[in-house]
Each structure stands twice: as structure tokens, then as C-alpha cells.
mmCIF file of C-alpha atoms and ligand atoms in Angstrom:
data_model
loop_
_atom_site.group_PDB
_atom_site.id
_atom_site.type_symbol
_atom_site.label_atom_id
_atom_site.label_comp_id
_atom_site.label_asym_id
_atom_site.label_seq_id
_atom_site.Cartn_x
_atom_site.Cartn_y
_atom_site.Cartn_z
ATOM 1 C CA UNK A 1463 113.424 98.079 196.887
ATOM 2 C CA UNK A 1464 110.801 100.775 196.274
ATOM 3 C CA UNK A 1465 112.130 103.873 194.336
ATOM 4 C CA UNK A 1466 112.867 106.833 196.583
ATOM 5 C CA UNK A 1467 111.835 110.192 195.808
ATOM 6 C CA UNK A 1468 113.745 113.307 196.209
ATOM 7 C CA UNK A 1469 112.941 116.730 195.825
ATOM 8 C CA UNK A 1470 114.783 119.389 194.668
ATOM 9 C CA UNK A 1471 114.627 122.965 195.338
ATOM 10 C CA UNK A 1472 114.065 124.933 192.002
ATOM 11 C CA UNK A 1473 113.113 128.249 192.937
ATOM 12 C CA UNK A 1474 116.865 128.763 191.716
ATOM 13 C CA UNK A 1475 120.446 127.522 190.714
ATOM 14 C CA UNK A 1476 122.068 124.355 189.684
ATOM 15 C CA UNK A 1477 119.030 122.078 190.543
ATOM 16 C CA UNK A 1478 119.139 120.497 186.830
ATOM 17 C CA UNK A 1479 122.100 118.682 187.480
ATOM 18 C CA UNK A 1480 120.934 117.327 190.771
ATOM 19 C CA UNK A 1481 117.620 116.021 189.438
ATOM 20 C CA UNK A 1482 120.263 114.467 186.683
ATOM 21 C CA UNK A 1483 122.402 112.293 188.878
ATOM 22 C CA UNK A 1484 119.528 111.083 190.901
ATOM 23 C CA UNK A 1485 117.612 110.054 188.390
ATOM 24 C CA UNK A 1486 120.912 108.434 187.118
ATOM 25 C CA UNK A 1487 121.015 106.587 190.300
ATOM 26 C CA UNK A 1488 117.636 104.851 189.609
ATOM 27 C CA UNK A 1489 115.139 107.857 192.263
ATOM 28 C CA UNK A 1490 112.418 109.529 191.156
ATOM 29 C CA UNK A 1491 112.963 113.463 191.415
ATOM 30 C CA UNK A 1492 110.107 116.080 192.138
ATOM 31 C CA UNK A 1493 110.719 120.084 191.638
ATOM 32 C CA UNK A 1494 109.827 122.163 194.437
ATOM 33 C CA UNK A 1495 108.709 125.663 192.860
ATOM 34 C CA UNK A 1496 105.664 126.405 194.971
ATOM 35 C CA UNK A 1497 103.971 125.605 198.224
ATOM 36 C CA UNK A 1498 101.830 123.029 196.827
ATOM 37 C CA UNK A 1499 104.649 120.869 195.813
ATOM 38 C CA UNK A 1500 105.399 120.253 199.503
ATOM 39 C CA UNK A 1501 101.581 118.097 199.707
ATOM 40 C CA UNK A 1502 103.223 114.990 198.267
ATOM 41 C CA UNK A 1503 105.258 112.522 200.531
ATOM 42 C CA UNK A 1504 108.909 112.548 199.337
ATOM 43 C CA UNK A 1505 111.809 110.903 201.045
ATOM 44 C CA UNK A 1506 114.688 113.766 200.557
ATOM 45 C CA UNK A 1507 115.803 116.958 199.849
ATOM 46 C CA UNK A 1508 118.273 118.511 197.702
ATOM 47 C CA UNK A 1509 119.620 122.005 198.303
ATOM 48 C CA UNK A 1510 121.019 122.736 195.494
ATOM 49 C CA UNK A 1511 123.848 125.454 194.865
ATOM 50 C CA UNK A 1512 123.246 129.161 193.486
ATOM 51 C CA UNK A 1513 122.485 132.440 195.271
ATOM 52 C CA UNK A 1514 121.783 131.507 199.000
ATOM 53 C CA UNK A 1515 120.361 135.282 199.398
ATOM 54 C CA UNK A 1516 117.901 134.800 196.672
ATOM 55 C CA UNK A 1517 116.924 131.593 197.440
ATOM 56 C CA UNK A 1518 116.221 131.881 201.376
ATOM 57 C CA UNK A 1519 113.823 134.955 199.844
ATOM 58 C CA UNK A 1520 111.891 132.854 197.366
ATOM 59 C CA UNK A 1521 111.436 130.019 200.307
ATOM 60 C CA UNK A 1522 109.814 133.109 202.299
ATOM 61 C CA UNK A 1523 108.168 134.870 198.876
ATOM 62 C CA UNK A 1524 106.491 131.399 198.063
ATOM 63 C CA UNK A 1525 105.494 130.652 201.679
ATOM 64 C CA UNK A 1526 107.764 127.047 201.433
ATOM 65 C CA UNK A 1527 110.148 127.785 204.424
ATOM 66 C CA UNK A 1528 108.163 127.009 207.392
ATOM 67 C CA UNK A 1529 107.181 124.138 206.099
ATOM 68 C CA UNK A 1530 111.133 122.991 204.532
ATOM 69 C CA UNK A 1531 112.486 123.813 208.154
ATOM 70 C CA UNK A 1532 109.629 121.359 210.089
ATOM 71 C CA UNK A 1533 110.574 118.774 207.953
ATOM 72 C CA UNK A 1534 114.318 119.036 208.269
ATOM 73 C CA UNK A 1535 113.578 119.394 211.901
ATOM 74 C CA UNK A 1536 111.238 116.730 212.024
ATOM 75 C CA UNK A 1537 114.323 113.911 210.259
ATOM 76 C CA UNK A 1538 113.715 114.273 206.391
ATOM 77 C CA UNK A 1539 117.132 113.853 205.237
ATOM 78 C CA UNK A 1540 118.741 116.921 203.611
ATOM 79 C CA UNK A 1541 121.333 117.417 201.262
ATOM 80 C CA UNK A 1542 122.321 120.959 201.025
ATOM 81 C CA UNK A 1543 125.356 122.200 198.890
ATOM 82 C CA UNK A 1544 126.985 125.340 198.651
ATOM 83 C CA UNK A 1545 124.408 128.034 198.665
ATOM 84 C CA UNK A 1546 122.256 124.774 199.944
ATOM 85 C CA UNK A 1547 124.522 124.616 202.789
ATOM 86 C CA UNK A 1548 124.526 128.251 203.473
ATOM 87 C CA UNK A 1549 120.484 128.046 203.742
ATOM 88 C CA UNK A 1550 121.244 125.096 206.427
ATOM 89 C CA UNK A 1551 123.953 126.726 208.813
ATOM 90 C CA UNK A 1552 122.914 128.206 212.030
ATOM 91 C CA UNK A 1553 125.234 130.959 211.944
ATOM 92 C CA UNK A 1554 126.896 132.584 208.822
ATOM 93 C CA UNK A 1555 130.053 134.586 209.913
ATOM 94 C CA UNK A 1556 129.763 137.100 206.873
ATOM 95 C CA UNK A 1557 125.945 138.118 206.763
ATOM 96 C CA UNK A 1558 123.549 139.081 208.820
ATOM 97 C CA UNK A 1559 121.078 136.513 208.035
ATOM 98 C CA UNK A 1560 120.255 132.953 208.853
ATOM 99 C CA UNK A 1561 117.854 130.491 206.998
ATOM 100 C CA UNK A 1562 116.616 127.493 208.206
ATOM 101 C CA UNK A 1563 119.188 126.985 210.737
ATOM 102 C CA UNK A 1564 118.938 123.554 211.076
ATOM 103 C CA UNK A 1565 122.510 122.495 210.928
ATOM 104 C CA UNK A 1566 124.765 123.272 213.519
ATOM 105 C CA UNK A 1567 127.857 124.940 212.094
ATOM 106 C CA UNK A 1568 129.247 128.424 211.198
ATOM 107 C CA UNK A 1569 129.889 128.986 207.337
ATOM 108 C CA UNK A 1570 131.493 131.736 205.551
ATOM 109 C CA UNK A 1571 130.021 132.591 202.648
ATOM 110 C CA UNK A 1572 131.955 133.490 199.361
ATOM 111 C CA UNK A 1573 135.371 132.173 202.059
ATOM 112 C CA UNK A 1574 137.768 131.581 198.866
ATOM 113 C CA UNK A 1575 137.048 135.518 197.545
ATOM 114 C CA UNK A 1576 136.350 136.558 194.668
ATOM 115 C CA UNK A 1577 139.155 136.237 191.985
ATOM 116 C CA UNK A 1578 139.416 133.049 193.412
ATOM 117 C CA UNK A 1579 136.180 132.556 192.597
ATOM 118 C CA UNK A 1580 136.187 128.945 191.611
ATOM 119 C CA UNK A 1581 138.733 125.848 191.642
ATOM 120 C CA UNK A 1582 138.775 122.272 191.608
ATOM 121 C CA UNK A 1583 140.664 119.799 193.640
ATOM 122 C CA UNK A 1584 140.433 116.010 194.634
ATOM 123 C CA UNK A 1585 140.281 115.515 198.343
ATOM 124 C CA UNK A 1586 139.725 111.844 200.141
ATOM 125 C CA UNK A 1587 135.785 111.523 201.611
ATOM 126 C CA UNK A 1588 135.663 109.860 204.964
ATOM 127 C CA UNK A 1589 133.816 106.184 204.115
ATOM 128 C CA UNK A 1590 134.292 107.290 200.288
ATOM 129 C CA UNK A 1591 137.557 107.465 198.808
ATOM 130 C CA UNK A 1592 139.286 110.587 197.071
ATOM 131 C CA UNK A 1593 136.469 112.906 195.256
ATOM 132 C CA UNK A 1594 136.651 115.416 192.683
ATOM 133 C CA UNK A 1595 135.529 118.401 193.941
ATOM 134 C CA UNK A 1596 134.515 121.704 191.910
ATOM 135 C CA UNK A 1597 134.066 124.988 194.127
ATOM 136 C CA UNK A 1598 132.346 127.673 192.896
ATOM 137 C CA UNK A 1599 132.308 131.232 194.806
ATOM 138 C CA UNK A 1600 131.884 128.592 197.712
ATOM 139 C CA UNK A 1601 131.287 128.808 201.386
ATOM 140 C CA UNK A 1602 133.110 126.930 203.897
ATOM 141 C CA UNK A 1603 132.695 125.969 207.264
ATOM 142 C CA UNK A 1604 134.778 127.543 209.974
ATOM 143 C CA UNK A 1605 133.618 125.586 213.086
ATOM 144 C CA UNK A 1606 131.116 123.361 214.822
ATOM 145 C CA UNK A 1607 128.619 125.168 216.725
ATOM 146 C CA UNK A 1608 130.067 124.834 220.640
ATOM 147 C CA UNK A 1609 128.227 122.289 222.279
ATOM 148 C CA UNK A 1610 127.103 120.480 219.307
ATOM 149 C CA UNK A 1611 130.619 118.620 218.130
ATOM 150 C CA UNK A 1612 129.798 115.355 219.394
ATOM 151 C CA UNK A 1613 126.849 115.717 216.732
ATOM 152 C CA UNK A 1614 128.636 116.396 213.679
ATOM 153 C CA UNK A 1615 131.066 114.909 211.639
ATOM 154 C CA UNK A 1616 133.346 116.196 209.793
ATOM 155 C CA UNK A 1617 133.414 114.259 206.236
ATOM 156 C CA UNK A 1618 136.184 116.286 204.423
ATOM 157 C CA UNK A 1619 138.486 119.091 204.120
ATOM 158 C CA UNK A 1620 140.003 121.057 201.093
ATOM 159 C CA UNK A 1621 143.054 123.296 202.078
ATOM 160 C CA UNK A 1622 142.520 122.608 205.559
ATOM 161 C CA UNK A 1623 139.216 123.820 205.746
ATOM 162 C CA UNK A 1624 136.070 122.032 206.539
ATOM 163 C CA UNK A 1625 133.946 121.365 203.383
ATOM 164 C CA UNK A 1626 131.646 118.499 204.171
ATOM 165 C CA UNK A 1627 130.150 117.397 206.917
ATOM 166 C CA UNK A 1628 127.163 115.188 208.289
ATOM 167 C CA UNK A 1629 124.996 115.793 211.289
ATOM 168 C CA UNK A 1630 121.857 112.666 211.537
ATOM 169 C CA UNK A 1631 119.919 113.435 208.681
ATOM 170 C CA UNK A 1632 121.757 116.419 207.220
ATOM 171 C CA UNK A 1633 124.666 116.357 204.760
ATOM 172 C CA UNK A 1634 126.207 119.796 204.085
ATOM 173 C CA UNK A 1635 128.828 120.166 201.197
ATOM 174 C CA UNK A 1636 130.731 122.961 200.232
ATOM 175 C CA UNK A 1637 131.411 122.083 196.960
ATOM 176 C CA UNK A 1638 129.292 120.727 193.753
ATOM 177 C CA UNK A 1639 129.286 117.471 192.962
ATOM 178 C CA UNK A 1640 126.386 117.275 190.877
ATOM 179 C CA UNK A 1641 128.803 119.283 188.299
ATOM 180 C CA UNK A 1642 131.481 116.286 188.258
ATOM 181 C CA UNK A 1643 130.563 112.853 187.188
ATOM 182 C CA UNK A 1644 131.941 111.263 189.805
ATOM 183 C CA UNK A 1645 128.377 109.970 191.689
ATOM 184 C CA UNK A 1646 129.513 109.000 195.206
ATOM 185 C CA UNK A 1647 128.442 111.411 196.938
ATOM 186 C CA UNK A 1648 124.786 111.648 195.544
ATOM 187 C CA UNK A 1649 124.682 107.695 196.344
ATOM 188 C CA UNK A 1650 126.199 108.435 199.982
ATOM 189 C CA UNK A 1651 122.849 110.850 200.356
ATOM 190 C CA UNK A 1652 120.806 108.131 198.744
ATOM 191 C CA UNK A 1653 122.031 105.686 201.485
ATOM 192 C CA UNK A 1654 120.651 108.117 204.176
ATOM 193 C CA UNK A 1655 117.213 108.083 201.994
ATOM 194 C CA UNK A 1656 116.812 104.576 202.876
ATOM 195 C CA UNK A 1657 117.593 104.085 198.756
HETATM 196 N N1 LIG B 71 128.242 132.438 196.676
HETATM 197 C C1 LIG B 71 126.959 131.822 196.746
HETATM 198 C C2 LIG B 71 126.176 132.256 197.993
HETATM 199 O O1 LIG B 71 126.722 132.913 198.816
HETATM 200 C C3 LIG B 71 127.087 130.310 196.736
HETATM 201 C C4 LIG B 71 127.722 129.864 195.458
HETATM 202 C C5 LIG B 71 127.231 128.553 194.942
HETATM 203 O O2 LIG B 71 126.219 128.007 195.383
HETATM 204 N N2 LIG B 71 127.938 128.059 193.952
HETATM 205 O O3 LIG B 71 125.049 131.950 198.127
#
């Protein structure tokens, strides 16, 4: 099988660790830090997590969001998590803006507040198994977009909120697991590479 490549977002954040556990799992990575790194072919996205305010202004700052949000649109697969999830959601209950908008779902951002900044817990995957999960001044996602349920499915939930979920070619995860070394879920997004 050929080797897939995946680029990653690196305008900001915890991209390191992504490009780490891909290349771990045998892709090739490619850093997306300006708009001319969006003229090579590449077969996914990553998202990663960090400041979804600052990043959704870089992607307009460096001109890379039009072109991002066609693609998405247009079936690359996408693998946003936790500020990378916030730049997906159509509607974010807690600020005024929206980024790409591609996936439809409601998010709250910062949703566990702020002493309670970060935690970790293992919750079961659906097709996965039980996953460590490490949450980090994380969003998470309050409903389906009306209309659209039938389109998105609902892949976990911590505390009995929703924290991942896949709709076609767009995973959205509340949580980091680039920072745990469990590699599941970067192989589940691999899968939907074609890798
Ligand atoms: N709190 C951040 C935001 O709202 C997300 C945190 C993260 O990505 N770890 O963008």
C-alpha cells in the first residue's frame, strides 16, 4: 500500500505530537504554515488542539481557510481535536464565531470550566475498545445540528457528554489523543485515509 500523507495544521498548538503518532503509524506528515503548503496533494488533515480563536485567525491572516474549508467540503478526510474540533462545528454555543463550519454539531467551548481545566478518564470507543482520554480546557459537544442526526455518529461520551463523533469524512474529538500513547484512534483516522 502506498504511504498516505497527512497534513497538519501548524500555525499553532499541539501539532508535534500529531505529526509523531502518524509518522509512528508508518504516513508521511506535511506542516501546513502558509498558503503554499496547500499546492501539494495530501490525503488528510489533522486539526490539531490549542487556541481555536487564534488559530481560525491565522487560517484567515495566512489566506489558508478558503481553501481548508473547499477541501473538507469537497471529502478530504478531517481529523479535528479539541480546538480542531471547535474550528469544525457549525455552531459554538459560547462565542460568537464560527470557522469552517463544516461539521454539523454545536460545541461548547472551554464546557468543563476553568479550575477544571484538565482531566483524564478512560471511556469505551464505539468499533474501538476503552481509550484513554486526556482533556485539556476542552470543548464538548452539546447536540447534533437538527436535521442532520441521521448523518452523524456519535463515537463516545465522557460524563455523559458527547466527545467524539464521526460525520463521512470528518472525525471530531474532544479530547487529545495524540498526548496518550494509546494509537487507536490516530489508526481509526488513518482507516478513513484509505491508509
Ligand atoms: N480551550 C481551547 C479553545 O477554546 C481548546 C483547548 C485545547 O485545544 N486543548 O480553543
Amino acid at each position: 500500500m502506498c504511504k498516505k500523507k497527512i497534513a497538519v495544521l501548524a500555525v499553532q498548538g499541539a501539532f508535534a505530537e500529531h505529526i509523531t503518532r502518524m509518522e509512528e503509524l508508518g504516513a508521511e506528515c506535511v506542516e501546513l504554515r502558509q498558503k503554499s503548503d496547500l499546492e501539494q496533494e495530501f490525503d488528510g488533515l489533522i486539526l490539531p488542539g490549542g487556541e481555536s480563536t487564534v488559530q481560525g485567525k491565522l487560517l484567515r491572516e495566512l489566506d489558508m481557510f478558503d481553501s481548508l474549508q473547499d477541501r473538507i467540503r469537497g471529502g478530504l478526510p478531517v481529523f479535528g481535536t479539541c480546538a480542531g474540533l471547535i474550528l469544525l462545528a457549525q455552531e459554538i454555543s459560547n462565542d460568537a464565531h464560527v470557522y469552517l463550519g463544516t461539521l454539523p454539531v454545536r460545541v461548547q467551548r472551554n464546557a468543563y470550566g476553568r479550575q477544571l481545566g484538565s482531566f483524564h478518564t478512560e471511556q469505551e470507543v464505539k468499533g474501538i475498545g476503552v481509550v484513554p482520554m486526556t482533556f485539556i480546557r476542552a470543548p464538548y459537544i452539546e447536540a447534533i445540528i437538527k436535521g442532520r442526526e441521521q448523518e452523524v455518529e456519535v463515537l463516545a461520551r465522557a460524563e455523559d457528554r458527547i466527545v467524539a463523533v464521526r460525520c463521512a469524512n470528518q472525525l471530531g474529538i474532544a479530547f487529545h489523543p495524540e498526548l496518550d500513547a494509546d494509537m487507536r484512534i490516530h489508526e481509526m483516522f488513518l482507516r478513513m485515509c484509505g491508509g
